[in-house]
Short mmCIF file of C-alpha atoms in Angstrom, two decimals:
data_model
loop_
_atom_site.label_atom_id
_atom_site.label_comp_id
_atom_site.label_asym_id
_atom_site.label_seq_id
_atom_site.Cartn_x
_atom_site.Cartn_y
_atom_site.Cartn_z
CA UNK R 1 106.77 98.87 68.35
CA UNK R 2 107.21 97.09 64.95
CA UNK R 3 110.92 97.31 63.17
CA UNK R 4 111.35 97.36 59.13
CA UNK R 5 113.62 95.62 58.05
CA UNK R 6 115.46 97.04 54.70
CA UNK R 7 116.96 94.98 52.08
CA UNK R 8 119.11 92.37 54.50
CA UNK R 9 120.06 94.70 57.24
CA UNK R 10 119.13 97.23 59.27
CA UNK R 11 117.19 100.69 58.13
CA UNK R 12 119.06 103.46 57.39
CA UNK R 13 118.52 107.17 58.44
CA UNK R 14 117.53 109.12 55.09
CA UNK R 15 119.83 111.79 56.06
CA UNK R 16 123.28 109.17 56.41
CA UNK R 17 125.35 107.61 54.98
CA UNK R 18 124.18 104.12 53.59
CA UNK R 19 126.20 100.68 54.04
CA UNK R 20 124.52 99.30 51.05
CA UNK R 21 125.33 99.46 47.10
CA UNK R 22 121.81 100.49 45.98
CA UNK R 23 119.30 102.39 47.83
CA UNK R 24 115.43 102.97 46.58
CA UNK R 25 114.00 106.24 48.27
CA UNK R 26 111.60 108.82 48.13
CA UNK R 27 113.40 111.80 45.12
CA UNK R 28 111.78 114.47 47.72
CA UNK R 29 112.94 113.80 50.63
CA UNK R 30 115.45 110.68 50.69
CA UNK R 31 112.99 108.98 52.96
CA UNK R 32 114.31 105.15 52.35
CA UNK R 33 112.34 102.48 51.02
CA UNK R 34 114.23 99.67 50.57
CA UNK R 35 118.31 98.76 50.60
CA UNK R 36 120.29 95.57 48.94
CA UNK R 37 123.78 95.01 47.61
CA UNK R 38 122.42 92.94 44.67
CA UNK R 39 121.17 94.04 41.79
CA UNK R 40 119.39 90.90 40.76
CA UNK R 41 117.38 91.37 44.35
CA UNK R 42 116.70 94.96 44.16
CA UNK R 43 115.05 94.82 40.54
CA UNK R 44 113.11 92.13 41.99
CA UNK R 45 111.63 94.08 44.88
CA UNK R 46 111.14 97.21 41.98
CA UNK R 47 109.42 95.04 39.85
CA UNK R 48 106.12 94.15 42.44
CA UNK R 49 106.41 97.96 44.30
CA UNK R 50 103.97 100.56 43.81
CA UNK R 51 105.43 103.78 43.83
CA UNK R 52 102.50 106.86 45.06
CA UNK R 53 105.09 109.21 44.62
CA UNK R 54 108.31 109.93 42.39
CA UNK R 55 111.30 107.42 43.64
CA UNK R 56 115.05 107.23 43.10
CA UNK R 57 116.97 103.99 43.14
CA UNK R 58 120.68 104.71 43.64
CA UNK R 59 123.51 103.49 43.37
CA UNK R 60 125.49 103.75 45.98
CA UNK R 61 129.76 103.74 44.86
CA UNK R 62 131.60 102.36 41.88
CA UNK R 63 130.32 98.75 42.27
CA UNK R 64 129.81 97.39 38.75
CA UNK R 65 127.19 94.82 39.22
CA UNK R 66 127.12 91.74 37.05
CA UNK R 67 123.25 90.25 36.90
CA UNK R 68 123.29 86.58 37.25
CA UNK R 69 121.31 86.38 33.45
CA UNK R 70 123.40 89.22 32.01
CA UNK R 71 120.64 91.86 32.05
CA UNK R 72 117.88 93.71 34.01
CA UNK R 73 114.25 94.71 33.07
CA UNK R 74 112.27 97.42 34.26
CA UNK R 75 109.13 96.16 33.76
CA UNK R 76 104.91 97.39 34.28
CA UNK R 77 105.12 95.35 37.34
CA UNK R 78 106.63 98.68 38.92
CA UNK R 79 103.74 100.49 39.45
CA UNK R 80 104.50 104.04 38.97
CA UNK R 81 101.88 105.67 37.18
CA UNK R 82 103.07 109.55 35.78
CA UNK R 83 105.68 109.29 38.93
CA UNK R 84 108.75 109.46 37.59
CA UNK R 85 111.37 106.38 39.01
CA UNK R 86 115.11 107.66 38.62
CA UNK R 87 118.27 105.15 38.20
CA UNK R 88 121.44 106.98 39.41
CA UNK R 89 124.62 107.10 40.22
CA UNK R 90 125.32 108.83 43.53
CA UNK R 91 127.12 112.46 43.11
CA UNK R 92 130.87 111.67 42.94
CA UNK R 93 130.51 107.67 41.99
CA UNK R 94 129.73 106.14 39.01
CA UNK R 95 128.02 102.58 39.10
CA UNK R 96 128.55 100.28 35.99
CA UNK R 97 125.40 97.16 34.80
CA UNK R 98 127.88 94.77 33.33
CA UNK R 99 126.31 92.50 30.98
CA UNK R 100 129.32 89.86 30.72
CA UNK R 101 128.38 89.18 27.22
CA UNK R 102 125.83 86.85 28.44
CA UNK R 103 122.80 88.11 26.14
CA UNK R 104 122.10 90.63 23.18
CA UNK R 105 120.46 93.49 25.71
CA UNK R 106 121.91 94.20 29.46
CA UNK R 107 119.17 96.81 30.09
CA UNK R 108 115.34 96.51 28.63
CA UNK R 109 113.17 99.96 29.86
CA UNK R 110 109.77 98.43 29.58
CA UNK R 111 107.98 100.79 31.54
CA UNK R 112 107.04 104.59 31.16
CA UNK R 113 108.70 107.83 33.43
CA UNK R 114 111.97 105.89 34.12
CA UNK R 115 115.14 107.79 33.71
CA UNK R 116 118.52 106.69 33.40
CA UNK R 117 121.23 108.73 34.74
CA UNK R 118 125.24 108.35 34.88
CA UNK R 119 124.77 104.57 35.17
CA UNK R 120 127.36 103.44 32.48
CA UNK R 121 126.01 100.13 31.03
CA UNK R 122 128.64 97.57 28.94
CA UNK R 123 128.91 94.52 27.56
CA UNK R 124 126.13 92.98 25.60
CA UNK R 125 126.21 90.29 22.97
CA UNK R 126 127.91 92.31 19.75
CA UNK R 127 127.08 89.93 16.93
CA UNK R 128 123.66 89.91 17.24
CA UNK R 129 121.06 89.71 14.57
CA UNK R 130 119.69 93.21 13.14
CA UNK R 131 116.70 92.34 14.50
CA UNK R 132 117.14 92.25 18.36
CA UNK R 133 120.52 93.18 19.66
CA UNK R 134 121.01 96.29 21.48
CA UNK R 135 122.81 97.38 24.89
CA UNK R 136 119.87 99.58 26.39
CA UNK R 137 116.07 98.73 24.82
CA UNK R 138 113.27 101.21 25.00
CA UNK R 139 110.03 99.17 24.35
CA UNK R 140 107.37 99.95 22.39
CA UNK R 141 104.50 102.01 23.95
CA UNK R 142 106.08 103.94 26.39
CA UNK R 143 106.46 107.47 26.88
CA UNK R 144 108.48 110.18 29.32
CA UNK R 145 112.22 108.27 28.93
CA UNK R 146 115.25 109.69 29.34
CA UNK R 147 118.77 108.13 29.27
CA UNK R 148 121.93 110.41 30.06
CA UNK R 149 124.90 111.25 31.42
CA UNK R 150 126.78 107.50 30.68
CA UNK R 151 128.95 105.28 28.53
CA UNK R 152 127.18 102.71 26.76
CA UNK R 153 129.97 100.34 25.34
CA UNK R 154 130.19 97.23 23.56
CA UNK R 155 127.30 95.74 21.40
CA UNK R 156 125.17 95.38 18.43
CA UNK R 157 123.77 98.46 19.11
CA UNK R 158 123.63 101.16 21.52
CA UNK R 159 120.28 102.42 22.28
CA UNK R 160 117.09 100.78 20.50
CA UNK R 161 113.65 102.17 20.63
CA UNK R 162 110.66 100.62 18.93
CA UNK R 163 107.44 102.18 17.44
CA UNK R 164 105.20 104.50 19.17
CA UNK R 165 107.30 106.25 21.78
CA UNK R 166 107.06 109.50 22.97
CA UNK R 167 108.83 112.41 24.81
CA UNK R 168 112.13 110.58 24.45
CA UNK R 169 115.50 112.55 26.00
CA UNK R 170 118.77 110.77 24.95
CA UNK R 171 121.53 113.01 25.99
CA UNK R 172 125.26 113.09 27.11
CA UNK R 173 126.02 109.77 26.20
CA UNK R 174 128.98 107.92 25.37
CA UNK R 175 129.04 105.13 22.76
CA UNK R 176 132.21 102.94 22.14
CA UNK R 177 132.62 99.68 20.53
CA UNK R 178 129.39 99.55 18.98
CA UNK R 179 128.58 97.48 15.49
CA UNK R 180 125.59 98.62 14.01
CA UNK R 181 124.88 101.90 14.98
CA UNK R 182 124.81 104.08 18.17
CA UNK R 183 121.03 104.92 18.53
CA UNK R 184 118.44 103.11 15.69
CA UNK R 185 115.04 104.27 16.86
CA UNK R 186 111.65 104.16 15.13
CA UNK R 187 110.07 101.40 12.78
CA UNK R 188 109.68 103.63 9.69
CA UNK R 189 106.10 101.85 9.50
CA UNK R 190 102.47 103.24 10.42
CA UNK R 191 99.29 102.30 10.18
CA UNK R 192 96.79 102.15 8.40
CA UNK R 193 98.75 102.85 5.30
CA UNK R 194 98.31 106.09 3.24
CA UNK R 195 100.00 107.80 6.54
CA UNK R 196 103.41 108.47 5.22
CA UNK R 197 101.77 111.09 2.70
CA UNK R 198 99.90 112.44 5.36
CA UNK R 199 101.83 114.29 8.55
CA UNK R 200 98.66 115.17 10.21
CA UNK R 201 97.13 111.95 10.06
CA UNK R 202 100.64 110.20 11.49
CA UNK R 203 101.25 112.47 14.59
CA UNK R 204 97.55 112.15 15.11
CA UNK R 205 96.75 109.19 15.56
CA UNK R 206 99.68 106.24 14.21
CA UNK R 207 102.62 108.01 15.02
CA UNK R 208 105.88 106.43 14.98
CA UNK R 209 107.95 108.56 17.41
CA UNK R 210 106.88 112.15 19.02
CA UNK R 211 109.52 114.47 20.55
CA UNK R 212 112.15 113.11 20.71
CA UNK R 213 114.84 115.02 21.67
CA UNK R 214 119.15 113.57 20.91
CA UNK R 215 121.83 115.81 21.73
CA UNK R 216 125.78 115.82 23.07
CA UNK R 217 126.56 112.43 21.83
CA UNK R 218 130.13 110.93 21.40
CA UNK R 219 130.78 107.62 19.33
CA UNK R 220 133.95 106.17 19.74
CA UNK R 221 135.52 103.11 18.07
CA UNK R 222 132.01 102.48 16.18
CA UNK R 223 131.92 99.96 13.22
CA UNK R 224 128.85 99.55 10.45
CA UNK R 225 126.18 101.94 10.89
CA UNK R 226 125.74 105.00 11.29
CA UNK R 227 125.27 107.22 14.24
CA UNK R 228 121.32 107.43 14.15
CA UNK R 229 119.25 105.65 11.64
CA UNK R 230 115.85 104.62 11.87
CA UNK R 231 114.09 101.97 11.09
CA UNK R 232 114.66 99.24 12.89
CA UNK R 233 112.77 96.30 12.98
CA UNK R 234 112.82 94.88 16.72
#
């Protein structure tokens, strides 16, 4: 008879209450995968796990968890495929990523089918150059992203998306203390050029962004910028 051993203690019955702050599982069935208190730990173990079927990493109470760099990635090392990985809050808690105002992002999505849901995220560099700072970062290339239900506060910018992404839900979101605009998504560039003048050839082949879809948005003490312009260069 061979034990698993979850995160650093003891499995937990999917059907229970869990003792620990975050908890990865199966979204079908709340089988558990894996269980840690740190946040730092838990992206590590994400970040090397190949997930055969849709998963849900949740967070557990009202912890706000403070990375030990300032920020998390979700990276390719999480090998999902199309199955869709869900960061959550648990129903009736709300967990915060705290950045500390360590660095100019606290959470970089650089991965496809990841959603982001009532995990309020704060705290990010906010003087940062127009070029790179941002609270959440969609990277380039990546498709199926959605980020809702949360405040986003304090930093250059809110969200951030670069070229080439697709099938993008941003959606009940609250931004406060932003400087340079709440979402900035797109690079306004394609290639080869000529495109501009031709729609057709853009969504066909060099698109910028496809579907994209913002709604229910609140900005709240917001500086420079506006709400949602494009074009921005990193």
């Amino acid at each position: 008879m061979s034990l698993l051993l979850l995160g650093v203690g003891q499995p937990q019955n999917s059907t229970g209450a869990s003792t620990f702050k975050i908890t990865v599982m199966q979204t079908s069935n709340s089988a558990v995968i894996y269980e840690n208190d740190n946040i730092d730990t838990v992206m590590t173990y994400l970040n090397s796990y190949t997930a055969s079927v849709p998963i849900t990493v949740q967070f557990n109470d009202n912890t706000i968890h403070q990375p030990a760099s300032g920020s998390i990635s979700i990276t390719t090392g999480l090998n999902n495929g199309t199955n869709v990985v869900t960061f959550k809050s648990k129903v009736g808690f709300t967990a915060t990523i705290d950045g500390q105002l360590l660095g100019n992002t606290v959470v970089t999505i650089n991965n496809s089918y990841i959603t982001w849901d009532g995990i309020n995220v704060i705290n990010a560099i906010t003087g940062d150059s127009d070029t790179g700072g941002t609270i959440i970062r969609l990277e380039a290339n990546r498709t199926n992203l959605t980020v809702k239900n949360c405040l986003i506060k304090r930093g250059y910018v809110g969200i951030r998306g670069t070229t080439k992404i697709t099938n993008i839900t941003i959606e009940n979101i609250v931004f406060q203390e932003i400087n340079y605009g709440c979402i900035r998504i797109g690079g306004g560039a394609f290639s080869p050029a000529g495109k501009w003048e031709n729609f057709d050839a853009r969504i066909s082949a060099d698109y910028d962004l496809y579907n994209v879809i913002i709604k229910n948005i609140t900005a709240l003490d917001t500086l420079a910028g506006g709400n949602v312009p494009g074009a921005t260069t990193g």
